[in-house]
Coordinates of C-alpha atoms and ligand atoms in Angstrom, one line a residue:
Chain A
X1 CA 132.3 40.0 173.7
X2 CA 129.4 42.4 174.6
X3 CA 129.2 43.7 178.2
X4 CA 126.3 45.8 179.3
X5 CA 127.2 47.4 182.7
X6 CA 124.8 49.2 185.0
X7 CA 122.8 50.9 182.3
X8 CA 120.0 53.3 183.0
X9 CA 118.0 54.8 180.2
X10 CA 115.0 57.2 180.0
X11 CA 112.5 58.4 177.5
X12 CA 112.3 62.0 178.6
X13 CA 111.4 61.9 182.2
X14 CA 110.3 58.3 182.1
X15 CA 113.1 56.0 183.2
X16 CA 112.6 52.5 181.7
X17 CA 116.0 50.7 182.3
X18 CA 117.4 50.5 185.8
X19 CA 120.9 49.3 186.4
X20 CA 120.8 46.7 183.6
X21 CA 123.9 44.4 183.4
X22 CA 124.5 41.4 181.3
X23 CA 127.1 39.8 179.1
X24 CA 127.1 38.0 175.8
X25 CA 130.1 35.8 174.9
X26 CA 131.4 34.9 171.5
X27 CA 129.3 32.4 169.7
X28 CA 126.5 32.3 172.3
X29 CA 122.7 32.5 171.7
X30 CA 121.5 34.8 174.5
X31 CA 117.8 35.5 175.1
X32 CA 116.2 38.4 176.9
X33 CA 112.7 37.4 178.0
X34 CA 110.2 39.5 179.6
X35 CA 106.6 40.8 179.4
X36 CA 105.4 43.5 177.1
X37 CA 106.8 46.8 178.2
X38 CA 109.6 45.2 180.3
X39 CA 112.2 47.2 178.4
X40 CA 113.6 44.5 176.0
X41 CA 113.5 46.7 172.9
X42 CA 114.8 49.6 174.9
X43 CA 117.9 47.6 175.7
X44 CA 118.6 46.9 172.1
X45 CA 118.0 50.5 171.2
X46 CA 120.5 51.5 173.8
X47 CA 123.1 49.1 172.5
X48 CA 122.8 50.4 168.9
X49 CA 122.8 53.9 170.4
X50 CA 119.5 54.9 168.9
X51 CA 118.9 55.9 172.5
X52 CA 121.6 57.3 174.7
X53 CA 121.9 55.7 178.2
X54 CA 121.9 58.2 181.1
X55 CA 124.3 56.0 183.0
X56 CA 126.4 52.9 182.6
X57 CA 128.7 51.6 179.9
X58 CA 128.3 49.2 177.0
X59 CA 131.5 47.6 175.8
X60 CA 131.9 45.5 172.6
X61 CA 135.3 44.1 172.1
X62 CA 137.0 46.9 174.0
X63 CA 135.0 49.5 172.1
X64 CA 132.7 51.8 174.1
X65 CA 129.3 51.9 172.3
X66 CA 127.9 54.6 174.5
X67 CA 130.0 57.3 173.0
X68 CA 129.9 55.9 169.4
X69 CA 127.8 57.0 166.5
X70 CA 125.2 54.4 165.2
X71 CA 127.1 54.0 162.0
X72 CA 130.4 53.2 163.9
X73 CA 128.5 50.6 165.9
X74 CA 127.4 49.0 162.7
X75 CA 130.9 49.2 161.3
X76 CA 132.0 47.2 164.3
X77 CA 129.5 44.4 163.5
X78 CA 126.8 45.1 166.1
X79 CA 123.6 44.8 164.0
X80 CA 120.1 45.4 165.2
X81 CA 117.0 43.9 163.5
X82 CA 114.2 45.9 164.9
X83 CA 110.9 44.8 166.3
X84 CA 108.1 44.9 163.7
X85 CA 110.6 44.4 160.9
X86 CA 110.6 48.0 159.6
X87 CA 111.4 47.1 156.0
X88 CA 111.6 49.8 153.4
X89 CA 108.2 49.0 152.2
X90 CA 108.3 50.7 148.8
X91 CA 111.6 49.1 147.8
X92 CA 112.2 45.7 146.3
X93 CA 113.5 42.8 148.3
X94 CA 116.9 43.2 146.7
X95 CA 117.0 46.9 147.4
X96 CA 116.2 46.2 151.1
X97 CA 119.1 43.8 151.2
X98 CA 121.4 46.4 149.6
X99 CA 120.4 48.9 152.3
X100 CA 121.8 46.5 154.9
X101 CA 125.3 46.8 153.4
X102 CA 126.0 50.5 153.4
X103 CA 128.9 50.2 155.8
X104 CA 132.5 50.4 154.5
X105 CA 133.1 46.9 155.8
X106 CA 130.1 45.4 154.2
X107 CA 129.9 47.2 150.9
X108 CA 132.7 45.5 149.1
X109 CA 131.1 42.1 149.8
X110 CA 127.6 43.2 148.8
X111 CA 127.0 40.9 145.8
X112 CA 128.5 37.9 147.4
X113 CA 126.3 38.5 150.5
X114 CA 123.2 38.9 148.4
X115 CA 123.8 35.5 146.8
X116 CA 124.5 34.1 150.3
X117 CA 121.2 35.4 151.7
X118 CA 119.3 34.1 148.7
X119 CA 120.9 30.7 149.3
X120 CA 119.7 30.9 152.9
X121 CA 116.2 32.1 151.9
X122 CA 115.4 30.6 148.5
X123 CA 111.9 32.1 148.8
X124 CA 113.3 35.5 148.8
X125 CA 115.3 34.8 145.7
X126 CA 112.1 34.1 143.7
X127 CA 110.8 37.4 145.0
X128 CA 113.9 39.6 144.6
X129 CA 112.1 42.2 142.4
X130 CA 108.9 42.2 144.5
X131 CA 108.1 45.3 146.6
X132 CA 108.8 44.4 150.2
X133 CA 105.5 45.8 151.5
X134 CA 103.6 43.2 149.5
X135 CA 105.3 40.2 151.0
X136 CA 103.7 38.0 153.7
X137 CA 104.6 38.5 157.3
X138 CA 107.0 35.5 157.4
X139 CA 108.7 36.6 154.2
X140 CA 109.1 40.1 155.5
X141 CA 110.7 38.8 158.7
X142 CA 113.1 36.8 156.5
X143 CA 114.0 40.0 154.6
X144 CA 114.6 41.8 157.9
X145 CA 117.0 39.1 159.0
X146 CA 118.7 38.9 155.7
X147 CA 119.1 42.7 155.7
X148 CA 120.8 42.3 159.0
X149 CA 123.1 39.6 157.7
X150 CA 124.1 41.9 154.8
X151 CA 125.8 44.1 157.3
X152 CA 128.2 41.2 158.2
X153 CA 127.2 41.1 161.9
X154 CA 129.5 39.8 164.6
X155 CA 126.6 40.0 166.9
X156 CA 123.1 40.0 165.5
X157 CA 120.4 41.4 167.8
X158 CA 116.9 40.2 166.8
X159 CA 113.9 41.9 168.4
X160 CA 110.9 39.6 168.5
X161 CA 111.4 38.0 165.1
X162 CA 108.5 35.7 165.8
X163 CA 106.0 38.5 166.5
X164 CA 102.7 38.0 164.7
X165 CA 103.7 34.9 162.8
X166 CA 101.8 31.6 162.6
X167 CA 103.3 28.8 164.7
X168 CA 104.8 26.9 161.8
X169 CA 106.6 30.1 160.6
X170 CA 107.8 30.7 164.2
X171 CA 109.5 27.3 164.0
X172 CA 111.1 28.3 160.7
X173 CA 112.4 31.6 162.0
X174 CA 113.9 29.9 165.1
X175 CA 115.5 27.3 162.8
X176 CA 117.0 30.2 160.8
X177 CA 118.3 31.8 164.0
X178 CA 120.0 28.5 164.9
X179 CA 121.6 28.2 161.5
X180 CA 122.9 31.8 161.6
X181 CA 124.4 31.0 165.0
X182 CA 126.1 27.9 163.5
X183 CA 127.8 30.2 161.0
X184 CA 129.6 31.7 164.0
X185 CA 127.5 34.8 164.5
X186 CA 126.7 35.6 168.1
X187 CA 123.0 36.1 168.7
X188 CA 121.2 38.3 171.2
X189 CA 117.5 37.5 170.9
X190 CA 114.6 39.3 172.4
X191 CA 111.5 37.1 172.7
X192 CA 108.1 36.7 174.3
X193 CA 108.0 33.2 173.1
X194 CA 109.6 32.1 176.3
X195 CA 109.2 28.3 176.3
X196 CA 110.6 27.8 172.8
X197 CA 113.5 30.2 173.0
X198 CA 114.6 28.9 176.4
X199 CA 114.8 25.5 174.9
X200 CA 117.4 26.4 172.4
X201 CA 119.4 29.3 173.9
X202 CA 122.6 29.0 175.7
X203 CA 121.7 31.5 178.5
X204 CA 118.9 33.8 179.2
X205 CA 118.1 36.9 181.2
X206 CA 114.7 37.7 182.6
X207 CA 113.7 41.4 182.5
X208 CA 111.0 42.9 184.6
X209 CA 110.0 46.6 184.7
X210 CA 113.4 47.5 183.3
X211 CA 115.5 45.4 185.7
X212 CA 117.3 42.1 185.2
X213 CA 115.7 39.8 187.8
X214 CA 117.0 36.4 186.8
X215 CA 119.6 34.8 184.7
X216 CA 120.7 31.3 184.0
X217 CA 121.1 28.7 181.2
X218 CA 118.0 27.9 179.2
X219 CA 117.5 24.7 181.2
X220 CA 117.9 26.3 184.5
X221 CA 115.3 28.8 183.8
X222 CA 112.9 26.3 182.2
X223 CA 113.0 24.5 185.6
X224 CA 112.9 27.6 187.7
X225 CA 109.8 27.7 189.7
X226 CA 109.2 31.4 189.4
X227 CA 109.8 31.4 185.7
X228 CA 107.5 28.5 185.2
X229 CA 104.8 30.2 187.1
X230 CA 105.2 33.7 185.6
X231 CA 106.1 32.9 182.0
X232 CA 105.2 29.4 181.3
X233 CA 101.9 29.3 183.1
X234 CA 102.7 26.0 184.9
Chain B
X1 CA 92.5 70.3 115.1
X2 CA 95.7 72.3 114.6
X3 CA 94.9 74.5 117.6
X4 CA 94.3 71.4 119.6
X5 CA 97.6 69.8 118.7
X6 CA 99.4 73.1 119.2
X7 CA 97.9 73.4 122.7
X8 CA 98.7 69.8 123.4
X9 CA 102.3 70.3 122.5
X10 CA 102.7 73.4 124.5
X11 CA 101.0 71.9 127.5
X12 CA 103.3 68.8 127.5
X13 CA 106.4 71.0 127.2
X14 CA 105.5 73.3 130.0
X15 CA 104.3 70.3 132.0
X16 CA 107.7 68.8 131.8
X17 CA 109.1 71.9 133.3
X18 CA 106.5 72.0 136.0
X19 CA 107.3 68.3 136.7
X20 CA 110.8 69.1 138.0
X21 CA 109.3 71.9 140.2
X22 CA 106.9 69.3 141.6
X23 CA 109.5 66.6 142.0
X24 CA 111.7 68.9 144.0
X25 CA 108.7 69.7 146.3
X26 CA 107.8 66.0 146.5
X27 CA 111.3 64.9 147.5
X28 CA 111.3 67.4 150.3
X29 CA 107.9 66.4 151.4
X30 CA 108.8 62.7 151.5
X31 CA 112.0 63.1 153.6
X32 CA 111.3 66.2 155.7
X33 CA 107.5 65.5 156.1
X34 CA 106.8 69.2 155.5
X35 CA 105.2 71.1 152.7
X36 CA 107.9 73.5 151.6
X37 CA 105.9 76.7 151.2
X38 CA 109.2 78.5 150.3
X39 CA 109.5 76.4 147.1
X40 CA 108.5 79.1 144.6
X41 CA 110.5 81.7 146.4
X42 CA 113.6 79.5 146.1
X43 CA 112.8 79.2 142.4
X44 CA 112.6 82.9 142.2
X45 CA 116.2 83.2 143.6
X46 CA 117.3 81.3 140.6
X47 CA 115.3 83.5 138.3
X48 CA 117.0 86.6 139.7
X49 CA 120.5 85.0 139.5
X50 CA 119.8 84.1 135.9
X51 CA 118.5 87.6 135.1
X52 CA 121.6 89.2 136.7
X53 CA 123.9 86.9 134.8
X54 CA 122.3 87.9 131.5
X55 CA 121.8 91.6 132.3
X56 CA 125.2 92.3 133.8
X57 CA 127.4 89.5 132.4
X58 CA 125.8 88.6 129.2
X59 CA 125.6 84.9 130.1
X60 CA 123.1 82.8 128.1
X61 CA 120.2 81.9 130.4
X62 CA 120.6 78.2 129.7
X63 CA 124.3 78.3 130.5
X64 CA 123.4 79.9 133.8
X65 CA 122.0 76.7 135.2
X66 CA 125.6 75.7 135.8
X67 CA 125.7 78.5 138.3
X68 CA 122.2 78.6 139.6
X69 CA 122.0 74.9 140.5
X70 CA 125.1 74.8 142.7
X71 CA 124.4 78.3 144.2
X72 CA 120.9 77.5 145.1
X73 CA 121.8 74.1 146.3
X74 CA 124.3 75.7 148.8
X75 CA 121.8 78.3 149.9
X76 CA 119.2 75.7 150.5
X77 CA 121.6 73.5 152.4
X78 CA 122.2 76.4 154.7
X79 CA 118.5 77.1 155.1
X80 CA 117.8 73.5 155.9
X81 CA 120.7 73.1 158.2
X82 CA 120.2 76.2 160.3
X83 CA 116.5 76.9 160.1
X84 CA 114.6 73.7 159.2
X85 CA 116.5 70.8 160.6
X86 CA 116.7 72.1 164.2
X87 CA 112.8 72.1 164.1
X88 CA 112.4 68.8 162.3
X89 CA 114.7 67.1 164.8
X90 CA 112.4 67.9 167.6
X91 CA 109.4 65.5 167.8
X92 CA 107.6 67.9 170.1
X93 CA 107.3 70.5 167.3
X94 CA 104.4 69.5 165.1
X95 CA 104.9 69.3 161.3
X96 CA 102.2 71.9 160.9
X97 CA 104.3 74.3 162.9
X98 CA 107.5 73.3 161.0
X99 CA 105.7 74.4 157.8
X100 CA 105.3 77.9 159.3
X101 CA 109.1 78.1 159.2
X102 CA 109.0 77.7 155.5
X103 CA 106.4 80.4 155.2
X104 CA 108.8 82.7 157.1
X105 CA 111.7 81.8 154.9
X106 CA 109.7 82.5 151.8
X107 CA 108.7 85.9 153.1
X108 CA 112.3 86.8 153.9
X109 CA 113.4 85.8 150.4
X110 CA 110.6 87.8 148.8
X111 CA 111.3 91.0 150.8
X112 CA 115.1 90.7 150.1
X113 CA 114.3 90.5 146.4
X114 CA 112.1 93.6 146.7
X115 CA 114.8 95.5 148.5
X116 CA 117.6 94.5 146.0
X117 CA 115.6 94.6 142.8
X118 CA 112.6 96.8 143.6
X119 CA 109.1 95.6 142.6
X120 CA 109.7 96.2 138.8
X121 CA 108.9 93.5 136.3
X122 CA 112.0 92.0 134.8
X123 CA 112.6 89.7 131.8
X124 CA 115.4 88.7 129.5
X125 CA 115.9 91.8 127.3
X126 CA 116.8 91.3 123.7
X127 CA 120.1 93.1 124.2
X128 CA 122.4 93.9 127.0
X129 CA 125.5 96.1 127.3
X130 CA 128.7 94.6 128.6
X131 CA 131.7 96.9 129.0
X132 CA 130.2 99.3 126.5
X133 CA 129.6 96.6 124.0
X134 CA 126.1 95.6 122.9
X135 CA 125.3 91.9 123.1
X136 CA 122.2 90.4 121.4
X137 CA 120.3 87.6 123.0
X138 CA 121.1 84.3 121.3
X139 CA 118.9 84.0 118.3
X140 CA 117.4 80.6 119.2
X141 CA 115.7 82.2 122.2
X142 CA 113.3 84.0 119.9
X143 CA 112.7 81.3 117.4
X144 CA 110.3 78.4 116.9
X145 CA 110.5 75.3 114.9
X146 CA 107.6 74.1 112.8
X147 CA 106.4 70.5 112.5
X148 CA 103.5 70.2 110.1
X149 CA 101.5 73.3 111.1
X150 CA 102.5 73.3 114.7
X151 CA 105.0 75.8 115.9
X152 CA 107.0 74.9 118.9
X153 CA 109.0 77.6 120.7
X154 CA 112.6 76.8 121.1
X155 CA 112.9 78.0 124.7
X156 CA 110.1 75.7 125.7
X157 CA 111.6 72.8 123.9
X158 CA 115.0 73.4 125.6
X159 CA 113.3 73.7 129.0
X160 CA 111.5 70.5 128.4
X161 CA 114.6 68.6 127.2
X162 CA 116.7 69.8 130.1
X163 CA 113.9 68.9 132.5
X164 CA 113.7 65.4 131.2
X165 CA 117.4 65.1 131.4
X166 CA 117.4 66.2 135.0
X167 CA 114.6 63.9 135.9
X168 CA 116.3 60.9 134.4
X169 CA 119.5 61.9 136.3
X170 CA 117.6 62.2 139.5
X171 CA 116.0 58.8 139.0
X172 CA 119.3 57.2 138.4
X173 CA 120.6 58.8 141.5
X174 CA 117.7 57.7 143.6
X175 CA 117.7 54.1 142.3
X176 CA 121.3 53.3 141.6
X177 CA 123.5 55.0 144.2
X178 CA 123.8 54.4 147.9
X179 CA 123.2 58.1 148.6
X180 CA 120.1 58.1 146.5
X181 CA 118.8 54.9 148.0
X182 CA 119.4 56.4 151.5
X183 CA 117.2 59.4 150.5
X184 CA 114.4 57.0 149.7
X185 CA 115.0 54.9 152.7
X186 CA 114.8 57.9 155.0
X187 CA 111.6 58.9 153.4
X188 CA 110.1 55.5 153.8
X189 CA 111.2 54.7 157.4
X190 CA 113.4 57.1 159.2
X191 CA 114.0 54.8 162.2
X192 CA 115.0 51.9 160.1
X193 CA 117.3 54.1 158.0
X194 CA 119.1 55.1 161.2
X195 CA 119.6 51.4 162.0
X196 CA 121.3 51.0 158.6
X197 CA 123.8 53.6 159.7
X198 CA 122.3 56.3 157.6
X199 CA 122.8 59.8 159.1
X200 CA 119.2 60.9 158.6
X201 CA 120.1 64.4 159.6
X202 CA 122.6 64.7 156.8
X203 CA 120.1 63.1 154.3
X204 CA 117.4 65.5 155.4
X205 CA 119.7 68.5 154.7
X206 CA 120.9 67.0 151.4
X207 CA 117.4 66.4 150.3
X208 CA 116.3 70.0 150.8
X209 CA 119.4 70.9 148.8
X210 CA 118.5 68.6 145.9
X211 CA 114.8 69.5 145.8
X212 CA 115.9 73.2 145.7
X213 CA 118.5 72.5 143.0
X214 CA 115.8 71.1 140.8
X215 CA 113.8 74.3 141.6
X216 CA 116.8 76.3 140.6
X217 CA 117.1 74.6 137.2
X218 CA 113.4 75.4 136.6
X219 CA 114.0 79.0 137.5
X220 CA 116.7 79.4 134.9
X221 CA 114.6 77.6 132.3
X222 CA 111.6 79.7 133.1
X223 CA 113.1 83.1 132.9
X224 CA 113.2 83.3 129.0
X225 CA 109.4 82.5 128.9
X226 CA 108.2 84.2 132.0
X227 CA 108.4 87.5 133.7
X228 CA 110.0 88.1 137.0
X229 CA 109.1 90.3 140.0
X230 CA 109.4 89.8 143.8
X231 CA 105.9 88.3 144.2
X232 CA 106.3 85.6 141.5
X233 CA 107.4 83.1 144.2
X234 CA 104.0 82.2 145.6
X235 CA 102.6 81.5 142.2
X236 CA 105.1 78.7 141.8
X237 CA 104.7 77.6 145.4
X238 CA 101.0 77.0 144.6
X239 CA 101.8 75.2 141.4
X240 CA 104.3 73.0 143.2
X241 CA 101.8 72.3 145.9
X242 CA 99.1 71.4 143.3
X243 CA 101.5 69.1 141.5
X244 CA 102.5 67.4 144.7
X245 CA 98.9 66.7 145.7
X246 CA 98.1 65.5 142.2
X247 CA 101.1 63.2 142.4
X248 CA 99.9 61.7 145.6
X249 CA 102.1 63.3 148.3
X250 CA 105.6 62.1 148.3
X251 CA 105.6 60.1 145.1
X252 CA 108.2 61.3 142.6
X253 CA 106.7 59.5 139.6
X254 CA 103.3 60.8 140.6
X255 CA 104.8 64.3 140.5
X256 CA 105.7 63.9 136.8
X257 CA 102.1 63.1 136.0
X258 CA 101.0 66.0 138.2
X259 CA 103.3 68.4 136.3
X260 CA 102.0 67.2 133.0
X261 CA 98.4 67.5 134.1
X262 CA 98.9 71.0 135.4
X263 CA 100.7 72.1 132.3
X264 CA 98.0 70.7 130.0
X265 CA 95.2 72.1 132.1
X266 CA 96.7 75.6 132.0
X267 CA 97.4 75.7 128.3
X268 CA 94.0 74.2 127.3
X269 CA 92.4 76.6 129.7
X270 CA 94.2 79.5 128.2
X271 CA 93.4 78.5 124.6
X272 CA 89.8 77.4 124.9
X273 CA 88.5 79.4 127.8
X274 CA 90.6 82.5 128.3
X275 CA 94.2 83.5 129.0
X276 CA 93.0 85.1 132.2
X277 CA 91.6 81.9 133.6
X278 CA 94.7 79.8 133.0
X279 CA 95.6 79.5 136.6
X280 CA 92.0 79.0 137.6
X281 CA 91.7 76.0 135.3
X282 CA 94.7 74.5 136.9
X283 CA 93.1 74.8 140.3
X284 CA 89.8 73.4 139.1
X285 CA 91.6 70.3 137.8
X286 CA 93.3 70.1 141.1
X287 CA 90.0 70.1 143.0
X288 CA 88.5 67.5 140.6
X289 CA 91.4 65.2 141.2
X290 CA 91.1 65.7 144.9
X291 CA 87.4 64.8 144.8
X292 CA 87.7 61.8 142.4
X293 CA 91.1 60.4 143.3
X294 CA 91.7 61.5 146.9
X295 CA 95.0 59.8 147.0
X296 CA 96.3 61.7 144.0
X297 CA 97.9 59.6 141.3
X298 CA 99.9 57.5 143.7
X299 CA 98.7 54.2 142.2
X300 CA 101.2 54.6 139.3
X301 CA 104.2 54.9 141.5
X302 CA 107.0 53.0 143.0
X303 CA 109.9 55.4 143.5
Ligands
ADP401 N1 109.5 56.0 172.3 C1 109.0 55.9 173.6 N2 108.7 56.9 174.3 C2 108.3 56.8 175.6 N3 108.2 55.6 176.2 C3 108.5 54.5 175.6 C4 109.0 54.6 174.2 N4 109.2 53.3 173.8 C5 109.0 52.5 174.9 N5 108.5 53.2 175.9 C6 108.2 52.7 177.2 O1 109.3 52.0 177.7 C7 109.0 50.9 178.4 C8 109.7 49.7 177.8 O2 109.3 49.5 176.5 P1 110.0 48.5 175.5 O3 111.5 48.6 175.6 O4 109.4 48.7 174.1 O5 109.5 47.1 176.1 P2 109.4 45.7 175.5 O6 110.3 45.7 174.2 O7 110.0 44.8 176.5 O8 108.0 45.4 175.2 C9 107.5 50.7 178.3 O9 106.9 51.2 179.5 C10 107.1 51.7 177.1 O10 105.9 52.2 177.3
MG402 MG1 109.7 45.3 172.3

């Protein structure tokens, strides 16, 4: 479904991705794990073409994302929920959701999808007229995910959705991710919460200093000696 | 008491007109992150167009907004696309330096006006000659209506009404349309806006056009009650700047309050202190607000 082939990317003179290759298949939950600064967010930015790769190709269903405009990428159903949520803080919850459905594909189904999202997140429904910046961290993350769903994703890329949340909320967010996956939406998840995400993903890639250094199923990596030592502290 | 009410009424009316000047500046500040120091000069373009339309074509100044708004909108889109956006697009150029570009644009506009129209003072003359025929200014431009013992000048009343109408239109646009919401989204979080598929470059250019179009409306509405000369621009740039700060930098609702406060301060200053200190009173209020409410009037605002 999504193929990332030999991608290099730099911020100015600083190269941060080196020959990155991986693949996401229809319906999978794929996790990219790696330490802070490993380049996880940079990969997602390259896929949504907020940043241009200097080398390599990114193919989504026969469509080359490297040469596409960000809005075309969204139109194709590749949706990026950024790290740190990045809500429109002075807009209401409902307006934030509306902003998720600007594409031609999503706009006709806007009202239906708002209802769907409020069904998925009843807590947001109560707060639909509340200004997003005044929500709690967990609620804001829900808005960020819901705003992503409004765009009718075929693949939803979530950048550290558990960042800064209390453990109980982390559980809730991962539960939501699993539910979204059950709806048939492919998931590309970036996480530092290695143990928990490896436990429920289909496959995972380990990223170190901008390079993919390991890959395998969640279980394989959970049992991998190097991963256990480096990421699970065992 | 009568003087007080009279002053209050005039202050509110002129304040409404100032509000649209401030809202234009505020929108631009919110999205482009620059203080548009060419704002008053752009308003002046509209005043000159309005003057030319009356003087040479006999067109009612209020009708000319149908020409000044689209014309100035297009001029501003050009300025924004070719002069401002290339700078704003580069993170390496500090906003402080981007502002210098607007200073330069303002100077060019001013000197062009001086070249074309000389430094003479101009205003709407009571009559103009069109193909040998004399045309009188529409009567309502020189009249007032009287409520109790207060007289309200019709040009001010029209300016106020059209300003309110434009402000409401702008708010509907910003809150009810996808384009308008995209303008707000870009102001609030440019990176996130890009992830929604919004072309922030296009929105930036559009916003400068819209902010300037409001300015253009204000220019046409001002001409019947103001005088016009090539150095009038900076006066309005300063007013717009004051309103924007009063309104809390980047808040459109705040700019309405900012406009009203400035209008009231000026008229009360002119009535109770001295006509000559009108502008000084506005600036004193400005300093007081900065001292006592450093964030401007932002607390009232959502949009
Ligand atoms: N906007 C930027 N400009 C320059 N360097 C950046 C920028 N964003 C990230 N980097 C650098 O790129 C590397 C990878 O960052 P990132 O992709 O954010 O890592 P991760 O998401 O895995 O924490 C880091 O060394 C970081 O300092
Ligand atoms: Mg990151």
